[in-house]
Short mmCIF file of C-alpha atoms in Angstrom, two decimals:
data_model
loop_
_atom_site.label_atom_id
_atom_site.label_comp_id
_atom_site.label_asym_id
_atom_site.label_seq_id
_atom_site.Cartn_x
_atom_site.Cartn_y
_atom_site.Cartn_z
CA MET A 1 106.89 130.89 -51.01
CA ALA A 2 105.97 128.61 -48.11
CA VAL A 3 105.57 130.53 -44.86
CA PRO A 4 106.85 128.57 -41.82
CA ILE A 5 104.07 128.71 -39.25
CA ALA A 6 102.68 126.39 -36.65
CA VAL A 7 99.92 124.23 -38.10
CA LEU A 8 96.87 124.34 -35.86
CA ASP A 9 94.42 121.56 -35.15
CA CYS A 10 91.76 121.05 -37.85
CA ASP A 11 88.77 121.30 -35.54
CA LEU A 12 90.18 124.39 -33.83
CA LEU A 13 90.72 126.04 -37.20
CA LEU A 14 87.22 125.38 -38.44
CA TYR A 15 85.16 125.35 -35.25
CA GLY A 16 87.30 126.66 -32.38
CA ARG A 17 86.52 129.58 -30.10
CA GLY A 18 87.67 133.08 -30.88
CA HIS A 19 86.77 135.95 -33.17
CA ARG A 20 89.71 136.07 -35.59
CA THR A 21 89.66 134.59 -39.06
CA LEU A 22 92.78 132.57 -39.81
CA ASP A 23 94.13 134.25 -42.92
CA ARG A 24 97.91 133.93 -43.13
CA PHE A 25 98.10 133.74 -46.93
CA LYS A 26 97.42 136.83 -49.03
CA LEU A 27 96.84 136.75 -52.77
CA GLU A 28 98.50 140.12 -53.14
CA ASP A 29 101.72 138.76 -51.64
CA VAL A 30 102.43 136.35 -54.50
CA THR A 31 102.78 136.56 -58.27
CA ASP A 32 100.33 135.36 -60.91
CA GLU A 33 102.93 132.86 -62.05
CA TYR A 34 103.05 131.34 -58.57
CA LEU A 35 99.24 131.12 -58.37
CA VAL A 36 99.00 129.40 -61.75
CA SER A 37 101.83 126.96 -61.03
CA THR A 38 100.57 126.08 -57.53
CA TYR A 39 96.80 126.38 -57.76
CA GLY A 40 96.21 126.09 -61.50
CA PHE A 41 94.47 129.44 -62.01
CA PRO A 42 95.35 133.16 -62.20
CA ARG A 43 94.52 135.79 -59.61
CA GLN A 44 91.46 137.21 -61.41
CA PHE A 45 89.85 133.76 -61.57
CA ILE A 46 90.52 133.07 -57.88
CA CYS A 47 89.12 136.46 -56.88
CA TYR A 48 85.98 135.71 -58.88
CA LEU A 49 85.52 132.45 -56.96
CA VAL A 50 85.97 134.28 -53.66
CA ASP A 51 83.19 136.69 -54.65
CA LEU A 52 80.99 133.83 -55.90
CA LEU A 53 81.43 131.46 -52.96
CA GLY A 54 82.49 133.76 -50.14
CA ALA A 55 79.11 134.10 -48.47
CA THR A 56 78.56 130.32 -48.52
CA LEU A 57 82.01 129.55 -47.14
CA SER A 58 81.90 132.18 -44.39
CA ARG A 59 80.63 131.18 -40.98
CA PRO A 60 77.27 132.75 -40.06
CA THR A 61 78.41 133.72 -36.53
CA GLN A 62 81.47 135.30 -34.90
CA ARG A 63 82.11 132.19 -32.79
CA SER A 64 84.34 130.41 -35.24
CA ARG A 65 88.02 130.99 -35.75
CA ALA A 66 87.39 129.82 -39.27
CA ILE A 67 89.60 129.46 -42.28
CA SER A 68 88.84 132.34 -44.64
CA PRO A 69 86.89 131.68 -47.88
CA GLU A 70 90.00 132.70 -49.85
CA THR A 71 92.15 130.10 -48.10
CA GLN A 72 89.47 127.42 -48.43
CA ILE A 73 89.25 128.06 -52.17
CA LEU A 74 93.02 127.92 -52.60
CA ALA A 75 93.14 124.62 -50.71
CA ALA A 76 90.39 123.14 -52.89
CA LEU A 77 91.93 124.38 -56.14
CA GLY A 78 95.24 122.92 -55.02
CA PHE A 79 93.66 119.50 -54.59
CA TYR A 80 91.59 119.62 -57.79
CA THR A 81 94.57 120.58 -59.93
CA SER A 82 97.22 118.37 -58.27
CA GLY A 83 95.18 115.36 -57.14
CA SER A 84 96.95 115.21 -53.79
CA PHE A 85 96.84 116.67 -50.29
CA GLN A 86 100.53 115.81 -49.88
CA THR A 87 101.84 119.02 -51.45
CA ARG A 88 103.52 122.25 -50.49
CA MET A 89 100.13 123.97 -50.62
CA GLY A 90 99.16 123.11 -47.07
CA ASP A 91 102.40 124.64 -45.80
CA ALA A 92 102.06 127.64 -48.11
CA ILE A 93 98.64 128.61 -46.81
CA GLY A 94 99.27 127.41 -43.27
CA ILE A 95 96.79 124.58 -42.77
CA SER A 96 97.07 120.87 -42.09
CA GLN A 97 96.23 118.05 -44.47
CA ALA A 98 93.07 117.36 -42.45
CA SER A 99 92.04 121.00 -42.78
CA MET A 100 92.68 120.90 -46.51
CA SER A 101 90.36 117.91 -46.78
CA ARG A 102 87.65 119.82 -44.92
CA CYS A 103 88.16 122.83 -47.19
CA VAL A 104 87.81 120.65 -50.30
CA ALA A 105 84.51 119.31 -48.96
CA ASN A 106 83.18 122.82 -48.26
CA VAL A 107 84.19 124.29 -51.62
CA THR A 108 82.97 121.21 -53.51
CA GLU A 109 79.49 121.47 -52.03
CA ALA A 110 79.36 125.21 -52.70
CA LEU A 111 80.23 124.60 -56.37
CA VAL A 112 77.76 121.72 -56.72
CA GLU A 113 75.00 123.98 -55.40
CA ARG A 114 75.72 126.29 -58.36
CA ALA A 115 76.02 123.60 -61.03
CA SER A 116 72.76 124.50 -62.76
CA GLN A 117 73.89 128.13 -62.97
CA PHE A 118 76.93 127.22 -65.05
CA ILE A 119 76.03 123.92 -66.76
CA HIS A 120 72.87 124.08 -68.88
CA PHE A 121 71.55 124.11 -72.43
CA PRO A 122 70.77 127.50 -73.96
CA LYS A 123 67.09 128.35 -73.99
CA ASP A 124 66.63 131.40 -76.21
CA GLU A 125 66.32 130.83 -79.95
CA ALA A 126 69.15 133.15 -80.93
CA THR A 127 71.68 131.31 -78.73
CA VAL A 128 70.44 127.93 -79.96
CA GLN A 129 70.88 129.05 -83.56
CA THR A 130 74.40 130.26 -82.81
CA LEU A 131 75.14 126.89 -81.20
CA LYS A 132 74.09 125.07 -84.38
CA GLU A 133 76.06 127.42 -86.62
CA GLU A 134 79.24 126.93 -84.60
CA PHE A 135 78.89 123.15 -84.82
CA TYR A 136 78.15 123.36 -88.56
CA GLY A 137 81.34 125.35 -89.00
CA LEU A 138 83.43 122.43 -87.68
CA ALA A 139 82.64 119.82 -90.34
CA GLY A 140 79.36 120.67 -92.04
CA MET A 141 77.04 118.70 -89.72
CA PRO A 142 73.72 120.59 -89.46
CA GLY A 143 71.29 120.83 -86.56
CA VAL A 144 73.73 119.84 -83.81
CA LEU A 145 72.82 121.00 -80.31
CA GLY A 146 75.66 119.20 -78.53
CA VAL A 147 77.96 116.17 -78.57
CA VAL A 148 77.49 113.49 -75.92
CA ASP A 149 79.71 110.76 -74.52
CA CYS A 150 80.66 108.99 -71.30
CA THR A 151 83.96 108.90 -69.46
CA HIS A 152 85.03 106.87 -66.43
CA VAL A 153 86.70 108.32 -63.33
CA ALA A 154 88.39 105.86 -60.98
CA ILE A 155 87.25 105.78 -57.34
CA LYS A 156 88.14 103.66 -54.34
CA ALA A 157 86.07 100.50 -53.81
CA PRO A 158 82.96 101.41 -51.76
CA ASN A 159 83.06 97.97 -50.10
CA ALA A 160 84.03 94.42 -50.97
CA GLU A 161 80.46 93.32 -51.69
CA ASP A 162 79.42 96.18 -53.96
CA LEU A 163 80.29 95.23 -57.53
CA SER A 164 78.07 97.85 -59.17
CA TYR A 165 81.02 100.23 -59.53
CA VAL A 166 83.35 97.67 -61.17
CA ASN A 167 83.80 98.53 -64.85
CA ARG A 168 84.85 96.37 -67.79
CA LYS A 169 88.51 96.77 -66.86
CA GLY A 170 87.89 95.40 -63.37
CA LEU A 171 88.40 98.83 -61.76
CA HIS A 172 85.98 100.77 -59.59
CA SER A 173 84.73 103.89 -61.30
CA LEU A 174 81.94 106.34 -61.89
CA ASN A 175 80.59 106.51 -65.46
CA CYS A 176 80.00 110.18 -66.23
CA LEU A 177 77.63 111.27 -69.02
CA MET A 178 78.44 114.70 -70.46
CA VAL A 179 77.41 116.97 -73.32
CA CYS A 180 79.46 119.89 -74.61
CA ASP A 181 79.22 122.57 -77.28
CA SER A 182 81.70 123.25 -80.07
CA ARG A 183 84.02 125.19 -77.73
CA GLY A 184 84.07 122.53 -75.03
CA VAL A 185 81.59 124.25 -72.71
CA LEU A 186 79.63 121.60 -70.81
CA LEU A 187 75.88 121.74 -71.37
CA SER A 188 75.05 118.71 -69.23
CA ALA A 189 77.01 116.62 -66.71
CA GLU A 190 75.69 113.58 -64.84
CA THR A 191 78.59 112.28 -62.78
CA HIS A 192 76.98 109.73 -60.44
CA TRP A 193 76.44 106.60 -62.57
CA PRO A 194 78.09 103.34 -61.39
CA GLY A 195 80.99 102.16 -63.54
CA SER A 196 79.40 98.80 -64.27
CA LEU A 197 76.70 100.44 -66.39
CA ALA A 198 77.27 100.52 -70.15
CA ASP A 199 77.09 103.91 -71.84
CA CYS A 200 73.80 103.09 -73.57
CA THR A 201 72.25 102.05 -70.23
CA VAL A 202 73.42 105.26 -68.58
CA LEU A 203 71.78 107.30 -71.34
CA GLU A 204 68.54 105.33 -71.11
CA GLN A 205 68.26 106.17 -67.40
CA ALA A 206 69.68 109.70 -67.55
CA ALA A 207 67.85 112.94 -66.95
CA LEU A 208 69.27 114.03 -70.31
CA THR A 209 67.01 111.58 -72.14
CA SER A 210 63.95 112.85 -70.31
CA GLN A 211 64.93 116.42 -71.20
CA PHE A 212 65.23 115.74 -74.90
CA GLU A 213 62.15 113.55 -75.16
CA THR A 214 59.86 115.89 -73.25
CA GLU A 215 61.26 119.42 -73.25
CA LEU A 216 64.02 120.33 -75.64
CA HIS A 217 64.16 121.29 -79.27
CA LYS A 218 62.55 119.18 -81.97
CA ASP A 219 64.58 120.80 -84.76
CA GLY A 220 68.02 119.56 -83.73
CA TRP A 221 69.89 116.65 -82.18
CA LEU A 222 72.87 115.53 -80.19
CA LEU A 223 75.70 113.51 -81.73
CA GLY A 224 76.74 110.29 -80.01
CA ASP A 225 79.06 107.46 -80.96
CA SER A 226 78.07 103.86 -81.68
CA SER A 227 77.87 102.95 -78.01
CA PHE A 228 74.47 104.68 -78.06
CA LEU A 229 71.30 103.78 -79.94
CA LEU A 230 70.03 106.02 -82.69
CA ARG A 231 67.13 108.26 -81.61
CA THR A 232 65.25 111.08 -83.26
CA TRP A 233 67.23 113.52 -81.10
CA LEU A 234 70.52 111.55 -81.10
CA MET A 235 72.36 110.93 -84.37
CA THR A 236 74.88 108.08 -84.36
CA PRO A 237 77.27 106.98 -87.14
CA LEU A 238 76.32 104.32 -89.62
CA HIS A 239 77.97 101.04 -88.68
CA ILE A 240 78.62 99.94 -92.26
CA PRO A 241 78.60 102.94 -94.60
CA GLU A 242 78.15 101.97 -98.24
CA THR A 243 77.40 105.06 -100.32
CA PRO A 244 79.49 108.24 -100.74
CA ALA A 245 76.80 110.15 -98.82
CA GLU A 246 77.04 107.73 -95.91
CA TYR A 247 80.83 108.05 -95.82
CA ARG A 248 80.57 111.85 -95.86
CA TYR A 249 78.02 111.72 -93.06
CA ASN A 250 80.26 109.48 -90.94
CA MET A 251 83.30 111.68 -91.53
CA ALA A 252 81.40 114.84 -90.55
CA HIS A 253 79.94 113.04 -87.55
CA SER A 254 83.35 111.85 -86.34
CA ALA A 255 85.06 115.23 -86.80
CA THR A 256 82.27 116.98 -84.88
CA HIS A 257 81.95 114.39 -82.12
CA ASN A 258 85.71 114.57 -81.48
CA VAL A 259 85.13 117.85 -79.60
CA ILE A 260 83.96 116.01 -76.50
CA GLU A 261 86.98 113.71 -76.47
CA ARG A 262 89.20 116.78 -76.55
CA THR A 263 87.11 118.27 -73.76
CA PHE A 264 87.52 115.17 -71.59
CA ARG A 265 91.28 115.31 -72.11
CA THR A 266 91.40 118.98 -71.19
CA ILE A 267 89.34 118.52 -68.01
CA ARG A 268 91.62 115.69 -66.89
CA ALA A 269 94.74 117.72 -67.69
CA ARG A 270 93.47 120.73 -65.75
CA PHE A 271 92.04 118.75 -62.82
CA ARG A 272 94.58 116.06 -62.05
CA CYS A 273 92.46 114.65 -59.23
CA LEU A 274 90.41 113.03 -62.04
CA ASP A 275 93.18 111.64 -64.25
CA GLY A 276 94.27 108.73 -62.06
CA SER A 277 97.95 109.75 -61.93
CA LYS A 278 97.80 110.23 -58.15
CA GLY A 279 95.51 107.26 -57.58
CA THR A 280 91.76 106.98 -57.33
CA LEU A 281 89.44 109.46 -55.65
CA GLN A 282 89.51 108.36 -52.00
CA TYR A 283 85.88 109.16 -51.26
CA SER A 284 82.49 107.52 -51.33
CA PRO A 285 80.78 107.38 -54.74
CA GLU A 286 78.53 110.29 -53.74
CA LYS A 287 81.39 112.55 -52.65
CA SER A 288 83.49 111.52 -55.64
CA SER A 289 80.58 112.39 -57.93
CA HIS A 290 80.36 115.83 -56.33
CA ILE A 291 84.10 116.44 -56.81
CA ILE A 292 83.79 115.56 -60.50
CA LEU A 293 80.80 117.87 -60.87
CA ALA A 294 82.64 120.68 -59.04
CA CYS A 295 85.50 120.34 -61.53
CA CYS A 296 82.97 120.52 -64.38
CA VAL A 297 81.61 123.77 -62.94
CA LEU A 298 85.13 125.19 -62.67
CA HIS A 299 85.82 124.08 -66.25
CA ASN A 300 82.89 126.14 -67.53
CA ILE A 301 83.78 129.13 -65.35
CA SER A 302 87.34 129.02 -66.68
CA LEU A 303 86.01 129.23 -70.24
CA GLN A 304 83.89 132.23 -69.27
CA HIS A 305 87.11 133.86 -68.10
CA GLY A 306 88.88 133.24 -71.39
CA LEU A 307 91.09 130.38 -70.24
CA ASP A 308 91.47 128.43 -73.47
CA VAL A 309 89.85 125.00 -73.30
CA TRP A 310 92.51 123.47 -75.54
CA SER A 311 95.57 125.08 -73.97
CA ALA A 312 96.16 122.65 -71.11
CA PRO A 313 98.87 120.00 -71.59
CA ALA A 314 97.91 116.38 -72.16
CA ALA A 315 97.20 114.36 -69.03
CA GLY A 316 99.34 111.43 -68.03
CA HIS A 317 97.39 108.35 -67.00
CA VAL A 318 93.83 108.47 -68.26
CA GLU A 319 91.02 106.16 -67.21
CA GLN A 320 88.45 106.72 -69.89
CA SER A 321 85.56 104.77 -71.28
CA GLU A 322 86.56 102.29 -73.94
CA GLU A 323 83.38 100.34 -74.39
CA GLU A 324 83.33 97.00 -76.13
CA TYR A 325 79.83 97.40 -77.45
CA GLU A 326 77.81 95.35 -79.86
CA GLN A 327 77.10 97.33 -82.97
CA THR A 328 73.39 96.96 -83.51
CA GLU A 329 71.25 99.38 -85.42
CA SER A 330 68.32 101.07 -83.74
CA MET A 331 64.88 99.59 -84.28
CA ASP A 332 63.37 103.08 -83.99
CA SER A 333 61.92 103.56 -87.48
CA GLU A 334 61.30 107.25 -86.94
CA ALA A 335 64.92 107.79 -85.87
CA CYS A 336 66.11 105.91 -88.97
CA ARG A 337 63.88 108.10 -91.12
CA VAL A 338 65.32 111.28 -89.56
CA ARG A 339 68.89 110.15 -90.20
CA GLN A 340 68.09 109.08 -93.75
CA GLU A 341 66.51 112.46 -94.45
CA LEU A 342 69.64 114.12 -93.06
CA LEU A 343 71.78 112.00 -95.39
CA LEU A 344 69.69 112.87 -98.44
CA THR A 345 69.35 116.55 -97.67
CA HIS A 346 72.89 117.43 -96.62
CA PHE A 347 75.32 114.69 -97.70
CA SER A 348 74.08 113.37 -101.06
#
């Protein structure tokens, strides 16, 4: 499908003089199968992104001989889903590797600007109730508003002196805190935390904690694993279950919490720039964080378009959080009381 054309200079493409838009690649000229295999998404999805981001990606004046929004989006999707600029995509759409990099930056920022539109907790009572019912249907765990966990994404070393991004494995990474619903839709995504921070520290400092302690629902909770401390709004497993009720609670907790692990795997499989198979993200921590968040936005949009969250193949190399945490019970007596009441009411 590659069209042999002369590749123009990056700056001329994006900022050069003239009144024509460079648009040598047409969606209508290729099949859906080609779009999915090359860019990771079908035509309808790509057209939706063009409508969503087109105004932002278009130049405000007639001075620029700019790359069209459609071509910019294809270039960005190509990078997100392959993890590399060194692909046939640049040739297929007629732009250089440098231009592809510029397109990725433009589309990433446009998606990040819309993150709150696509990644958020439901606010109306009916939707919240539906959220709880869908979680309850998984394994009988009541009151669940979301499952939370952290995952690491490898990045290049910011500089030799900065050790804040070095994780337990000795690799540079961002530690990303995310919450999803029972279908894998992301409800919260904080992608900027340095890899040296433990999961529990990330949560302590996260906007998510402030949300749940000051704003969100008092009649439900998130589920987190034992790397987090028990809170009134965050139910963790019992470290040493002893009674049948405690075992049932832990089993329901584990089966429900597993949704976010599956979601992490799916995001990495769909967006290979995050899975480490083509190397680390070659950007600053800030830009890398934005790329991760842009992929999270696309993940949620794909679910809105009926692209099954569990249908993607398993990723190859995965750099995920595998914390070696000390298992210590929370000293929050109110949180312990809430969990004990949950045990007595629903698992005894």
